[in-house]
Amino acid sequence: DAGITQSPRHKVTETGTPVTLRCHQTENHRYMYWYRQDPGHGLRLIHYSYGVKDTDKGEVSDGYSVSRSKTEDFLLTLESATSSQTSVYFCAISESRSRTDTQYFGPGTRLTVL
Amino acid sequence: AQSVTQLGSHVSVSEGALVLLRCNYSSSVPPYLFWYVQYPNQGLQLLLKYTTGATLVKGINGFEAEFKKSETSFHLTKPSAHMSDAAEYFCAVSGVGADKLIFGTGTRLQVFP
């Protein structure tokens, strides 16, 4: 298994509070991704990173920000959590941006916003 | 633009029966296609992928998929289901720019004894 950990694995928070999720990899892969998984939607890309301090938006980026200060860490922040952000969040990594390259996924973080 | 449609959000089979999970894609560029499996409370794991070359792709755990360009399909099959195959399966197509891996909505496979 690719060395990807996510923390926390579960979190319950209240509307309006800030939340930060962490993804840590030991594979030294350049590309990192944050997805959310919701019933009936599959996985949707929130943000991705193509290097330290290099990030870009995905399909569902509103209400989320990211940061990457080290190759191994990619943080996802919900500045002011809303109930619509209740979801399971997955981090993924890939070695290159080739269309044939495999993305490897972390175990996920289940976030509940009350 | 690229998109993926998975027909059937739930599929139930008996242990030992054929598994067939359907995936159709739309792509404006040559498609690269993936099947991932998600076991309960776990992340996604790659089952197999099609890039170029042989259209019948073999993956892990006895699964295989066939790329059919004329039918824009990439259906996943396994000759004989096992209880341990119960999981959710996602088909995905690689979009333009590796930042885009576009997923279908998933098919949950139940296996009955």
PDB file of N, CA and C in Angstrom, chain A residues 18-70:
ATOM      1  N   PRO A  18     -13.709  26.582  12.088  1.00  0.00           N
ATOM      2  CA  PRO A  18     -12.697  26.190  11.099  1.00  0.00           C
ATOM      3  C   PRO A  18     -12.247  24.751  11.345  1.00  0.00           C
ATOM      4  N   VAL A  19     -11.932  24.068  10.261  1.00  0.00           N
ATOM      5  CA  VAL A  19     -11.485  22.675  10.347  1.00  0.00           C
ATOM      6  C   VAL A  19     -10.316  22.476   9.387  1.00  0.00           C
ATOM      7  N   THR A  20      -9.292  21.786   9.855  1.00  0.00           N
ATOM      8  CA  THR A  20      -8.163  21.450   8.986  1.00  0.00           C
ATOM      9  C   THR A  20      -7.957  19.945   8.983  1.00  0.00           C
ATOM     10  N   LEU A  21      -7.897  19.402   7.783  1.00  0.00           N
ATOM     11  CA  LEU A  21      -7.599  17.987   7.595  1.00  0.00           C
ATOM     12  C   LEU A  21      -6.193  17.860   7.016  1.00  0.00           C
ATOM     13  N   ARG A  22      -5.507  16.826   7.459  1.00  0.00           N
ATOM     14  CA  ARG A  22      -4.117  16.660   7.038  1.00  0.00           C
ATOM     15  C   ARG A  22      -3.948  15.373   6.257  1.00  0.00           C
ATOM     16  N   CYS A  23      -3.144  15.472   5.211  1.00  0.00           N
ATOM     17  CA  CYS A  23      -2.735  14.301   4.445  1.00  0.00           C
ATOM     18  C   CYS A  23      -1.214  14.248   4.463  1.00  0.00           C
ATOM     19  N   HIS A  24      -0.686  13.093   4.794  1.00  0.00           N
ATOM     20  CA  HIS A  24       0.763  12.913   4.881  1.00  0.00           C
ATOM     21  C   HIS A  24       1.161  11.712   4.037  1.00  0.00           C
ATOM     22  N   GLN A  25       2.182  11.884   3.175  1.00  0.00           N
ATOM     23  CA  GLN A  25       2.630  10.779   2.341  1.00  0.00           C
ATOM     24  C   GLN A  25       4.123  10.557   2.531  1.00  0.00           C
ATOM     25  N   THR A  26       4.524   9.309   2.374  1.00  0.00           N
ATOM     26  CA  THR A  26       5.932   8.949   2.499  1.00  0.00           C
ATOM     27  C   THR A  26       6.513   8.475   1.176  1.00  0.00           C
ATOM     28  N   GLU A  27       5.788   8.711   0.079  1.00  0.00           N
ATOM     29  CA  GLU A  27       6.210   8.220  -1.242  1.00  0.00           C
ATOM     30  C   GLU A  27       6.989   9.252  -2.049  1.00  0.00           C
ATOM     31  N   ASN A  28       7.048  10.470  -1.566  1.00  0.00           N
ATOM     32  CA  ASN A  28       7.741  11.552  -2.276  1.00  0.00           C
ATOM     33  C   ASN A  28       7.118  11.831  -3.644  1.00  0.00           C
ATOM     34  N   HIS A  29       5.803  11.614  -3.748  1.00  0.00           N
ATOM     35  CA  HIS A  29       5.117  11.912  -5.007  1.00  0.00           C
ATOM     36  C   HIS A  29       4.857  13.404  -5.106  1.00  0.00           C
ATOM     37  N   ARG A  30       4.945  13.905  -6.318  1.00  0.00           N
ATOM     38  CA  ARG A  30       4.811  15.349  -6.532  1.00  0.00           C
ATOM     39  C   ARG A  30       3.361  15.815  -6.448  1.00  0.00           C
ATOM     40  N   TYR A  31       2.430  14.987  -6.934  1.00  0.00           N
ATOM     41  CA  TYR A  31       1.051  15.423  -7.048  1.00  0.00           C
ATOM     42  C   TYR A  31       0.212  14.898  -5.886  1.00  0.00           C
ATOM     43  N   MET A  32      -0.581  15.782  -5.318  1.00  0.00           N
ATOM     44  CA  MET A  32      -1.478  15.416  -4.240  1.00  0.00           C
ATOM     45  C   MET A  32      -2.844  16.027  -4.512  1.00  0.00           C
ATOM     46  N   TYR A  33      -3.890  15.331  -4.047  1.00  0.00           N
ATOM     47  CA  TYR A  33      -5.272  15.690  -4.378  1.00  0.00           C
ATOM     48  C   TYR A  33      -6.158  15.560  -3.136  1.00  0.00           C
ATOM     49  N   TRP A  34      -7.159  16.394  -3.083  1.00  0.00           N
ATOM     50  CA  TRP A  34      -8.228  16.237  -2.100  1.00  0.00           C
ATOM     51  C   TRP A  34      -9.545  16.027  -2.841  1.00  0.00           C
ATOM     52  N   TYR A  35     -10.250  14.956  -2.455  1.00  0.00           N
ATOM     53  CA  TYR A  35     -11.570  14.657  -2.991  1.00  0.00           C
ATOM     54  C   TYR A  35     -12.578  14.606  -1.844  1.00  0.00           C
ATOM     55  N   ARG A  36     -13.837  14.813  -2.202  1.00  0.00           N
ATOM     56  CA  ARG A  36     -14.906  14.494  -1.277  1.00  0.00           C
ATOM     57  C   ARG A  36     -15.795  13.425  -1.912  1.00  0.00           C
ATOM     58  N   GLN A  37     -16.316  12.549  -1.061  1.00  0.00           N
ATOM     59  CA  GLN A  37     -17.166  11.469  -1.532  1.00  0.00           C
ATOM     60  C   GLN A  37     -18.543  11.602  -0.916  1.00  0.00           C
ATOM     61  N   ASP A  38     -19.537  11.686  -1.764  1.00  0.00           N
ATOM     62  CA  ASP A  38     -20.919  11.824  -1.315  1.00  0.00           C
ATOM     63  C   ASP A  38     -21.794  10.834  -2.066  1.00  0.00           C
ATOM     64  N   PRO A  39     -22.789  10.278  -1.404  1.00  0.00           N
ATOM     65  CA  PRO A  39     -23.683   9.316  -2.074  1.00  0.00           C
ATOM     66  C   PRO A  39     -24.287   9.923  -3.339  1.00  0.00           C
ATOM     67  N   GLY A  40     -24.249   9.144  -4.400  1.00  0.00           N
ATOM     68  CA  GLY A  40     -24.838   9.596  -5.655  1.00  0.00           C
ATOM     69  C   GLY A  40     -23.951  10.503  -6.476  1.00  0.00           C
ATOM     70  N   HIS A  41     -22.773  10.853  -5.932  1.00  0.00           N
ATOM     71  CA  HIS A  41     -21.868  11.758  -6.643  1.00  0.00           C
ATOM     72  C   HIS A  41     -20.506  11.129  -6.926  1.00  0.00           C
ATOM     73  N   GLY A  42     -20.240   9.985  -6.358  1.00  0.00           N
ATOM     74  CA  GLY A  42     -18.900   9.439  -6.520  1.00  0.00           C
ATOM     75  C   GLY A  42     -17.894  10.317  -5.800  1.00  0.00           C
ATOM     76  N   LEU A  43     -16.717  10.450  -6.387  1.00  0.00           N
ATOM     77  CA  LEU A  43     -15.690  11.324  -5.816  1.00  0.00           C
ATOM     78  C   LEU A  43     -15.551  12.559  -6.687  1.00  0.00           C
ATOM     79  N   ARG A  44     -15.437  13.694  -6.037  1.00  0.00           N
ATOM     80  CA  ARG A  44     -15.267  14.952  -6.758  1.00  0.00           C
ATOM     81  C   ARG A  44     -14.020  15.671  -6.239  1.00  0.00           C
ATOM     82  N   LEU A  45     -13.267  16.219  -7.164  1.00  0.00           N
ATOM     83  CA  LEU A  45     -12.004  16.857  -6.832  1.00  0.00           C
ATOM     84  C   LEU A  45     -12.245  18.235  -6.224  1.00  0.00           C
ATOM     85  N   ILE A  46     -11.593  18.495  -5.084  1.00  0.00           N
ATOM     86  CA  ILE A  46     -11.716  19.776  -4.410  1.00  0.00           C
ATOM     87  C   ILE A  46     -10.561  20.702  -4.816  1.00  0.00           C
ATOM     88  N   HIS A  47      -9.354  20.272  -4.528  1.00  0.00           N
ATOM     89  CA  HIS A  47      -8.131  20.991  -4.891  1.00  0.00           C
ATOM     90  C   HIS A  47      -7.054  19.954  -5.173  1.00  0.00           C
ATOM     91  N   TYR A  48      -6.028  20.392  -5.861  1.00  0.00           N
ATOM     92  CA  TYR A  48      -4.871  19.538  -6.027  1.00  0.00           C
ATOM     93  C   TYR A  48      -3.601  20.377  -5.974  1.00  0.00           C
ATOM     94  N   SER A  49      -2.489  19.674  -5.800  1.00  0.00           N
ATOM     95  CA  SER A  49      -1.192  20.339  -5.725  1.00  0.00           C
ATOM     96  C   SER A  49      -0.216  19.649  -6.669  1.00  0.00           C
ATOM     97  N   TYR A  50       0.563  20.454  -7.369  1.00  0.00           N
ATOM     98  CA  TYR A  50       1.558  19.904  -8.286  1.00  0.00           C
ATOM     99  C   TYR A  50       2.972  20.233  -7.828  1.00  0.00           C
ATOM    100  N   GLY A  51       3.099  20.604  -6.577  1.00  0.00           N
ATOM    101  CA  GLY A  51       4.407  20.852  -5.999  1.00  0.00           C
ATOM    102  C   GLY A  51       4.260  21.709  -4.761  1.00  0.00           C
ATOM    103  N   VAL A  52       5.383  21.859  -4.044  1.00  0.00           N
ATOM    104  CA  VAL A  52       5.350  22.694  -2.843  1.00  0.00           C
ATOM    105  C   VAL A  52       4.911  24.105  -3.223  1.00  0.00           C
ATOM    106  N   LYS A  53       3.904  24.584  -2.541  1.00  0.00           N
ATOM    107  CA  LYS A  53       3.324  25.910  -2.713  1.00  0.00           C
ATOM    108  C   LYS A  53       2.572  26.070  -4.036  1.00  0.00           C
ATOM    109  N   ASP A  54       2.451  25.008  -4.807  1.00  0.00           N
ATOM    110  CA  ASP A  54       1.726  25.068  -6.091  1.00  0.00           C
ATOM    111  C   ASP A  54       0.434  24.293  -5.976  1.00  0.00           C
ATOM    112  N   THR A  55      -0.688  25.027  -6.018  1.00  0.00           N
ATOM    113  CA  THR A  55      -1.985  24.373  -5.894  1.00  0.00           C
ATOM    114  C   THR A  55      -2.957  24.950  -6.920  1.00  0.00           C
ATOM    115  N   ASP A  56      -4.036  24.220  -7.135  1.00  0.00           N
ATOM    116  CA  ASP A  56      -5.047  24.704  -8.068  1.00  0.00           C
ATOM    117  C   ASP A  56      -6.390  24.142  -7.664  1.00  0.00           C
ATOM    118  N   LYS A  57      -7.450  24.791  -8.177  1.00  0.00           N
ATOM    119  CA  LYS A  57      -8.795  24.405  -7.798  1.00  0.00           C
ATOM    120  C   LYS A  57      -9.293  23.224  -8.624  1.00  0.00           C
ATOM    121  N   GLY A  58     -10.180  22.469  -7.978  1.00  0.00           N
ATOM    122  CA  GLY A  58     -10.870  21.408  -8.668  1.00  0.00           C
ATOM    123  C   GLY A  58     -12.317  21.771  -8.909  1.00  0.00           C
ATOM    124  N   GLU A  59     -13.127  20.750  -9.079  1.00  0.00           N
ATOM    125  CA  GLU A  59     -14.531  20.927  -9.450  1.00  0.00           C
ATOM    126  C   GLU A  59     -15.369  21.586  -8.358  1.00  0.00           C
ATOM    127  N   VAL A  60     -15.066  21.294  -7.079  1.00  0.00           N
ATOM    128  CA  VAL A  60     -15.926  21.743  -5.979  1.00  0.00           C
ATOM    129  C   VAL A  60     -15.099  22.465  -4.924  1.00  0.00           C
ATOM    130  N   SER A  61     -14.412  23.519  -5.306  1.00  0.00           N
ATOM    131  CA  SER A  61     -13.449  24.181  -4.421  1.00  0.00           C
ATOM    132  C   SER A  61     -14.060  25.251  -3.509  1.00  0.00           C
ATOM    133  N   ASP A  62     -15.279  25.701  -3.787  1.00  0.00           N
ATOM    134  CA  ASP A  62     -15.853  26.773  -2.970  1.00  0.00           C
ATOM    135  C   ASP A  62     -15.955  26.360  -1.508  1.00  0.00           C
ATOM    136  N   GLY A  63     -15.460  27.219  -0.613  1.00  0.00           N
ATOM    137  CA  GLY A  63     -15.516  26.966   0.820  1.00  0.00           C
ATOM    138  C   GLY A  63     -14.322  26.204   1.358  1.00  0.00           C
ATOM    139  N   TYR A  64     -13.387  25.892   0.486  1.00  0.00           N
ATOM    140  CA  TYR A  64     -12.188  25.137   0.875  1.00  0.00           C
ATOM    141  C   TYR A  64     -10.917  25.888   0.454  1.00  0.00           C
ATOM    142  N   SER A  65      -9.877  25.728   1.260  1.00  0.00           N
ATOM    143  CA  SER A  65      -8.566  26.200   0.860  1.00  0.00           C
ATOM    144  C   SER A  65      -7.549  25.113   1.185  1.00  0.00           C
ATOM    145  N   VAL A  66      -6.401  25.187   0.553  1.00  0.00           N
ATOM    146  CA  VAL A  66      -5.370  24.175   0.766  1.00  0.00           C
ATOM    147  C   VAL A  66      -4.019  24.844   0.911  1.00  0.00           C
ATOM    148  N   SER A  67      -3.103  24.086   1.483  1.00  0.00           N
ATOM    149  CA  SER A  67      -1.725  24.554   1.561  1.00  0.00           C
ATOM    150  C   SER A  67      -0.788  23.367   1.504  1.00  0.00           C
ATOM    151  N   ARG A  68       0.371  23.615   0.941  1.00  0.00           N
ATOM    152  CA  ARG A  68       1.391  22.575   0.856  1.00  0.00           C
ATOM    153  C   ARG A  68       2.759  23.249   1.033  1.00  0.00           C
ATOM    154  N   SER A  69       3.281  23.134   2.238  1.00  0.00           N
ATOM    155  CA  SER A  69       4.570  23.748   2.560  1.00  0.00           C
ATOM    156  C   SER A  69       5.705  22.737   2.478  1.00  0.00           C
ATOM    157  N   LYS A  70       5.370  21.463   2.456  1.00  0.00           N
ATOM    158  CA  LYS A  70       6.357  20.395   2.334  1.00  0.00           C
ATOM    159  C   LYS A  70       5.842  19.360   1.347  1.00  0.00           C
TER     160      LYS A  70
END
